[in-house]
Amino acid sequence: MIKLIVRRFIELLISTFLIATATFFLISAVPGDALSAQTDKLPAATRAQVYKNTGLNKPVMERYVITMNNMLHGQFGESIADPSVTMSSLIRDRLPASARLGIQQMLLGIPLGLLLGILAAVYKNTWIDRAVTILALFLMSFPSLVLGLLLQSYFGGKLGWFPIIGWPSGDQLWWGGWIYTILPTIAGGIGYIAGYARLLKNSMVDVASSEYVMTARAKGLSEPQIVLHHIVRNAFIPIITSLPVTLAFGITGSIFIESIFVIPGIGQYFVTALTNRDVPIIMGETVLLAILYIVTMFITDLLYTVVDPRIKLYDN
Amino acid sequence: MKKSHWLTALITGVALATLLVGCGSKGSASSSSAQTLNLTEELDPTTLDVNDMRNTNENDILSEVQEGLTTIESKNGKDKVVLTGAKSYTKSADGLTYTFKLRDAKWSDGKKVTAQQYVDSFRRLLKKENAFSQATGAYFIKGAEAYNTGKGSAEDLGVKALNAKTLQVQLAYAHPSLLSDFASVIYYPVRLDKINKVGNKKWKTDVKDQVFNGPFKLTSWKKNDKITLKKNNTYWNAKKVKLQTVTYTTTNKASTVLSLMQSGQLDALSASGKQISDFNKLAKSNKLVSRKQDGSGTTVLIMNQHNGGTQGLFKNTKVREAVSLSINRQSYNKAVNDGKDQPTYTMVPQSMNVGSTNYGEYVGNPLKDLQAQYNTKAKRQALLKEGLKELGKSTDLSKLNFVYLTVDDDDTGTWLKQELDQQLGVKVTIKTAPDVPSFVKSRNDNQYDLLDNGWSGSADPNSYLSLWDSNNGFQQFFGGYNSKTFDDLDAKLNANLSTKERLALYKQLETQLVAKDFGVVPLTNSQSRLYINKSVKNLQSTVFGATFNYTYASKE
């Protein structure tokens, strides 16, 4: 087991390094750079000075070496657009809000989705099944941005039941200020219902036609017992595989929701960094996502063995 | 069994919690009338460093937490320059030396405001290594350009502290709008003792290291979230300041802003074109008042005169004339701004006043008169063909293809395409760059014929006209107009002239630019629509100042 973890860790480091390198050169290949928008209206001499001050006037390879060197020391550098922002300040200041929002959205949407999925599978081909399918389709095609705006405008603006904008801060950052989180959670959480409902339903239908289920029926077990002990547990494997990855991407922020509700999260920052060619932030964000993804994949593999003892992690 | 109960319990719990919390606290009531003004901004400021000011967002906030020699207020709908940091001033006979006597004023940490702090500010603004974007605006000061380009020293800069309360400014050439310019935050005094302790980088954004000499102080700044200002009790005129708190929420979502205004959580706003119809509806509900405010911006259509554009055509005056005369700025204003701005035929805003004379009235509209002469498509096409012949190109108009470069999915392109097709019979292709850096590259590589752009100057017509000097540092994004006649005329403005002589020159310059050389096509002058909560009193807005001046505003 230890050997496995160590091996995976080394793979993580190598993958991250390769991803960072690829990201760096890809960004450098795209026309324009982090300062062109800012310095556009400056006279040539001033612009040259700004580039000199930030080191962006150096050739690509030299910048690559500097960037990689800093990265290996855990530093991604300051954002070019706003030098007071670094990757660590972003993670410290803005990741909590996105993480909490993401987790709440998942806690709302996924259980609901799973429940609906079970219902649809158990009552397959009845009106319940069709209702769930239609609901899933409808929810999938409803963009979270539009839902967020509607909720904000109606429940926040017209009725005044909820704050229009804002997010708890200070010591309320994780466990307080619930009222600010309600609308954004609903706006983004609904999106999970459809996906997980369909996923579980299809998986359960597959499992329901397998041999051990027929055996269980033949043995005389009651339907609820069959569903819960045998079908659901086995049908959960695909759910287990997608949960960790959903979590990884969920906590890194939903840009639209954050922007509508003025939530000081990390998602918006990443998108702006891309359009601004803010290399340090893009590098940091890519590496962060890569690490999260690889780690969650590993956890997924481990969870597999828990859910299905037949699956073993191979070590060669 | 267990799993089912667990799920049910969870769902019930979430539902109950939602209900309880939702019905429990009544959301946030509209802001209490305790003298708090709530505003929004589209973007977070990037810096608190006055010398480094770049955009409206910074200007809006810094102009209220800091103070310089003068401020711009509004009287009877017109801009009025008021002495604030300065108590009085004298001007030499040749107009090249100004001596300011400072008022007794203090910073928020109790230290006095001194003339040396102004000197420090000018030097810091113009220091080459700082590369501050607005430094070139100060070149009218003696020795400024040399110092900023590394060819001179700080000691030779024409700014001196004659004593603790007297500041002397020497100019390189006459600059009639000096008092109005000094209201800009870039000329505000600075505290080097504080800046040097933390360094330029930290000074930009660290709130706790800052000190303030304006009517308010900045007490908290949550990035991309909310900024809070509180009344500064050490301000020299604190007695007259009624507001206790001002908040800025950062959001660029129009519907969020509308919801905030609807529920009384936003007190005032300068609306963009698209928001106007929604806000007008809200204004009818009697909770808001709305008013128009002339702005300092001119939007223009630029023609590529660096290399004539993708087909090399725009180097020819007649080609440019034909295009310029085909533009209907009323239809532009309607299509792109929902009619919000003011159509204009001149580069300098028509509302500009020079002394007691109105610029618009004096200079007239030479372009408009010309357009009336070429009032049919046939006449304009004939003109275009003459230009093409002069260039030695085919006069087959169907071969022409003007490339309009833009970065957004913008209405200007769509309007322009239709306009030139209808009014001139020429095809326009819209080239959209995916983001700003790509746009900048395409533009610098001259991959366009037409661009739109805007400029916001100061209270001096020359701040709009000198833009078109062939050696102006901004030529790259204003099409590369190059005319010796224009340059020579503009150079004459450096002398110490009377208002009458200036006006005569302005008229010549404007005519040369838009109606003889057709170097640019003026489209509109900005005009804001302000929506203000009825309970807010004395919220001022000006042409050349910040979006709002709320120093002496109050709430009922």
XYZ file of C-alpha atoms in Angstrom, chain B residues 56-382:
327
model
C -12.578 55.794 -13.475
C -12.884 53.369 -10.577
C -9.676 54.609 -9.030
C -10.489 58.224 -9.762
C -13.937 57.939 -8.179
C -12.638 56.616 -4.894
C -9.293 58.392 -4.629
C -10.854 61.788 -5.342
C -12.943 61.390 -2.187
C -10.369 59.969 0.188
C -7.541 62.222 -0.875
C -7.362 65.865 -1.847
C -5.173 68.064 -4.005
C -4.910 71.752 -4.790
C -8.304 71.959 -6.499
C -11.564 70.062 -6.924
C -14.219 70.208 -9.604
C -17.722 70.899 -8.406
C -20.923 71.543 -10.249
C -22.802 74.832 -10.210
C -25.914 75.337 -12.298
C -25.059 72.320 -14.385
C -21.604 73.645 -15.278
C -18.213 72.596 -14.012
C -16.655 74.931 -11.494
C -13.078 74.614 -10.300
C -12.822 75.207 -6.577
C -9.671 75.736 -4.521
C -9.535 73.056 -1.842
C -6.000 72.076 -0.825
C -4.896 75.513 -1.970
C -6.254 78.581 -0.230
C -5.189 81.065 -2.915
C -2.866 81.396 -5.878
C -1.137 83.962 -8.068
C -0.150 83.689 -11.699
C 2.773 85.488 -13.315
C 2.199 87.913 -16.182
C 3.602 85.508 -18.758
C 1.336 82.758 -17.455
C 4.263 80.427 -16.813
C 4.565 80.563 -13.022
C 1.858 79.713 -10.517
C 2.329 80.190 -6.792
C -0.096 78.406 -4.476
C -0.647 79.144 -0.804
C -1.803 75.984 0.957
C -4.676 75.769 3.368
C -4.152 74.444 6.899
C -4.978 70.769 6.496
C -4.107 67.479 8.166
C -3.727 63.850 7.194
C -5.757 61.205 8.998
C -2.754 60.428 11.221
C -2.594 64.028 12.396
C 0.439 65.165 10.368
C 0.166 68.412 8.434
C -0.200 68.658 4.666
C 2.887 70.476 3.338
C 4.107 71.917 0.045
C 6.979 69.439 0.038
C 4.460 66.588 -0.166
C 3.198 68.090 -3.423
C 6.746 68.349 -4.721
C 7.326 64.697 -3.751
C 4.199 63.784 -5.659
C 5.218 65.511 -8.886
C 8.654 63.946 -8.735
C 7.275 60.524 -8.063
C 4.719 60.841 -10.851
C 7.380 61.704 -13.370
C 10.131 59.355 -12.228
C 11.058 57.231 -15.229
C 11.408 53.943 -13.358
C 7.889 54.211 -11.956
C 6.450 54.122 -15.460
C 3.142 55.631 -14.338
C 0.666 55.703 -17.177
C -0.579 59.272 -16.662
C 2.826 60.884 -16.379
C 2.709 62.306 -19.905
C -0.271 64.426 -18.869
C 2.113 66.491 -16.721
C 4.501 67.403 -19.512
C 3.288 70.989 -19.420
C 5.452 71.412 -16.319
C 8.988 72.675 -16.881
C 11.515 69.832 -17.025
C 8.791 67.177 -16.794
C 9.330 65.515 -20.146
C 13.097 65.462 -19.691
C 12.854 63.924 -16.243
C 10.275 61.368 -17.315
C 12.348 60.209 -20.281
C 15.516 59.928 -18.228
C 17.185 62.973 -19.743
C 16.753 65.334 -16.800
C 16.928 65.359 -13.026
C 14.322 65.698 -10.320
C 15.933 68.940 -9.171
C 15.337 70.544 -12.565
C 11.636 69.785 -12.355
C 9.702 73.059 -12.191
C 8.009 72.330 -8.858
C 9.385 73.878 -5.646
C 8.309 74.232 -2.031
C 9.148 77.844 -1.191
C 8.182 77.123 2.396
C 5.971 74.649 4.247
C 2.790 76.256 2.924
C 3.845 77.705 -0.430
C 4.152 75.730 -3.648
C 5.564 77.154 -6.855
C 4.906 75.532 -10.242
C 6.774 76.575 -13.387
C 5.430 75.646 -16.799
C 7.203 74.696 -19.986
C 4.471 76.406 -21.999
C 1.133 78.077 -21.354
C -1.483 75.699 -20.043
C -4.852 77.405 -19.526
C -6.576 74.419 -17.936
C -3.981 74.025 -15.188
C -6.348 74.600 -12.268
C -8.829 72.084 -13.614
C -6.046 69.578 -14.348
C -4.722 69.830 -10.815
C -8.023 68.396 -9.597
C -6.847 65.061 -11.027
C -5.707 62.612 -8.364
C -2.307 62.151 -9.998
C -1.274 65.568 -8.659
C -2.371 64.951 -5.088
C 0.261 65.199 -2.335
C 1.940 61.999 -1.168
C 3.552 60.865 2.077
C 6.925 59.491 1.139
C 7.566 58.526 4.746
C 4.703 56.055 4.508
C 5.386 54.864 0.980
C 9.064 54.198 1.545
C 8.282 52.089 4.589
C 6.316 49.523 2.617
C 7.549 50.026 -0.943
C 5.636 50.958 -4.098
C 4.153 47.514 -4.611
C 2.508 47.183 -1.236
C 1.446 50.811 -1.238
C -0.753 50.104 -4.237
C -3.186 47.884 -2.422
C -2.517 47.790 1.296
C -5.233 49.711 3.069
C -3.786 49.708 6.570
C -0.628 51.566 5.552
C -2.506 54.403 3.894
C -3.231 57.854 5.281
C -5.905 60.148 3.937
C -6.337 63.901 3.671
C -9.694 63.899 1.927
C -13.263 64.081 3.232
C -13.381 60.297 3.713
C -10.988 57.536 4.599
C -10.902 54.064 3.166
C -11.415 51.649 6.026
C -11.876 48.345 4.252
C -11.298 46.862 0.815
C -12.471 43.340 0.008
C -11.221 42.630 -3.467
C -13.907 42.288 -6.128
C -16.451 42.537 -3.402
C -16.908 45.655 -1.355
C -15.100 48.854 -0.440
C -16.039 50.888 2.611
C -15.305 54.560 3.277
C -15.903 56.381 6.529
C -15.989 60.114 7.229
C -12.547 61.531 7.898
C -12.774 63.716 10.988
C -9.389 65.347 10.386
C -10.550 66.807 7.054
C -10.320 70.594 7.110
C -13.967 70.971 6.170
C -15.258 67.971 8.134
C -17.944 70.158 9.672
C -19.708 70.377 6.332
C -19.433 66.665 5.482
C -22.709 64.965 6.355
C -22.266 61.381 5.137
C -20.792 58.946 7.642
C -20.294 55.918 5.409
C -19.973 55.237 1.712
C -19.884 51.736 0.253
C -18.919 50.502 -3.208
C -19.984 47.034 -4.323
C -18.153 45.586 -7.284
C -20.440 44.067 -9.853
C -20.770 44.351 -13.594
C -23.977 42.402 -13.953
C -26.702 44.784 -15.069
C -29.494 42.735 -13.558
C -27.756 42.530 -10.187
C -27.475 46.316 -10.175
C -31.127 46.653 -11.095
C -32.179 44.346 -8.270
C -30.076 46.346 -5.838
C -31.622 49.618 -6.918
C -35.085 48.108 -6.755
C -34.656 47.082 -3.165
C -33.117 50.379 -2.127
C -29.661 48.940 -1.541
C -28.121 51.111 -4.230
C -28.433 54.883 -4.014
C -27.010 56.221 -7.243
C -25.811 54.957 -10.560
C -24.522 56.171 -13.877
C -26.287 53.809 -16.232
C -24.940 52.363 -19.447
C -26.959 52.525 -22.649
C -28.465 49.076 -22.274
C -29.609 49.670 -18.720
C -31.509 52.858 -19.396
C -34.887 51.444 -20.335
C -34.974 49.252 -17.227
C -33.987 52.119 -14.989
C -36.458 54.493 -16.582
C -39.195 52.072 -15.645
C -37.908 52.033 -12.095
C -37.718 55.816 -12.046
C -41.396 56.004 -12.863
C -42.124 54.215 -9.608
C -41.195 57.490 -7.933
C -38.347 56.220 -5.854
C -35.657 57.543 -8.167
C -34.861 60.787 -9.875
C -32.980 60.752 -13.111
C -30.908 63.392 -14.830
C -28.538 63.726 -17.758
C -24.910 64.687 -17.350
C -22.615 65.769 -20.161
C -19.427 63.785 -20.115
C -15.890 64.374 -21.231
C -15.627 61.543 -23.743
C -15.678 61.658 -27.504
C -16.202 58.450 -29.442
C -14.684 58.361 -32.898
C -14.360 56.179 -35.943
C -10.741 55.761 -36.897
C -9.377 55.197 -40.369
C -6.004 53.557 -40.802
C -3.578 56.151 -42.047
C -0.471 54.295 -40.931
C -0.376 52.255 -44.102
C -3.784 53.024 -45.563
C -5.351 49.822 -44.278
C -5.738 46.356 -45.760
C -6.112 47.670 -49.307
C -4.015 50.817 -48.813
C -6.969 53.044 -49.555
C -7.186 55.235 -46.484
C -4.071 57.178 -47.302
C -6.176 59.116 -49.773
C -8.092 62.148 -48.481
C -11.068 61.728 -50.824
C -11.548 58.124 -49.749
C -11.585 59.214 -46.142
C -13.916 62.073 -46.977
C -16.362 59.749 -48.709
C -16.437 57.429 -45.711
C -16.733 60.264 -43.208
C -19.625 61.872 -45.059
C -21.463 58.550 -45.231
C -21.638 58.261 -41.484
C -24.896 59.188 -39.797
C -24.043 59.670 -36.168
C -27.671 59.828 -35.071
C -28.221 56.313 -36.334
C -24.963 55.265 -34.647
C -26.112 56.717 -31.353
C -29.424 54.944 -31.561
C -28.014 51.593 -32.637
C -25.133 51.422 -30.207
C -26.213 53.493 -27.197
C -29.978 53.377 -27.294
C -29.812 57.109 -27.918
C -28.024 57.835 -24.679
C -25.085 59.924 -25.892
C -24.933 63.151 -27.893
C -24.154 62.920 -31.609
C -21.303 65.262 -32.509
C -19.447 66.601 -35.523
C -16.371 67.808 -33.655
C -13.499 66.132 -31.867
C -13.702 68.463 -28.875
C -16.932 68.102 -26.883
C -19.403 70.749 -27.885
C -20.211 71.486 -24.253
C -16.641 72.657 -23.558
C -16.398 76.253 -22.400
C -13.377 78.391 -23.141
C -13.598 81.295 -20.771
C -17.164 82.482 -21.241
C -17.432 81.312 -24.833
C -18.934 77.973 -25.722
C -16.647 75.918 -27.970
C -19.481 74.454 -29.995
C -21.031 77.804 -30.749
C -17.719 79.351 -31.745
C -16.274 76.555 -33.849
C -19.508 75.476 -35.474
C -19.917 72.255 -37.374
C -17.913 72.359 -40.598
C -18.362 68.630 -41.061
C -22.116 68.886 -40.817
C -22.251 71.573 -43.470
C -20.127 69.477 -45.780
C -22.270 66.432 -45.199
C -25.322 68.429 -46.266
C -23.644 69.079 -49.611
C -22.954 65.393 -50.248
C -26.409 64.289 -49.331
C -26.891 61.452 -51.794
C -25.285 58.064 -52.139
C -24.408 58.833 -55.752
C -22.479 61.986 -54.833
C -20.514 60.151 -52.168
C -19.752 57.252 -54.460
C -18.521 59.670 -57.103
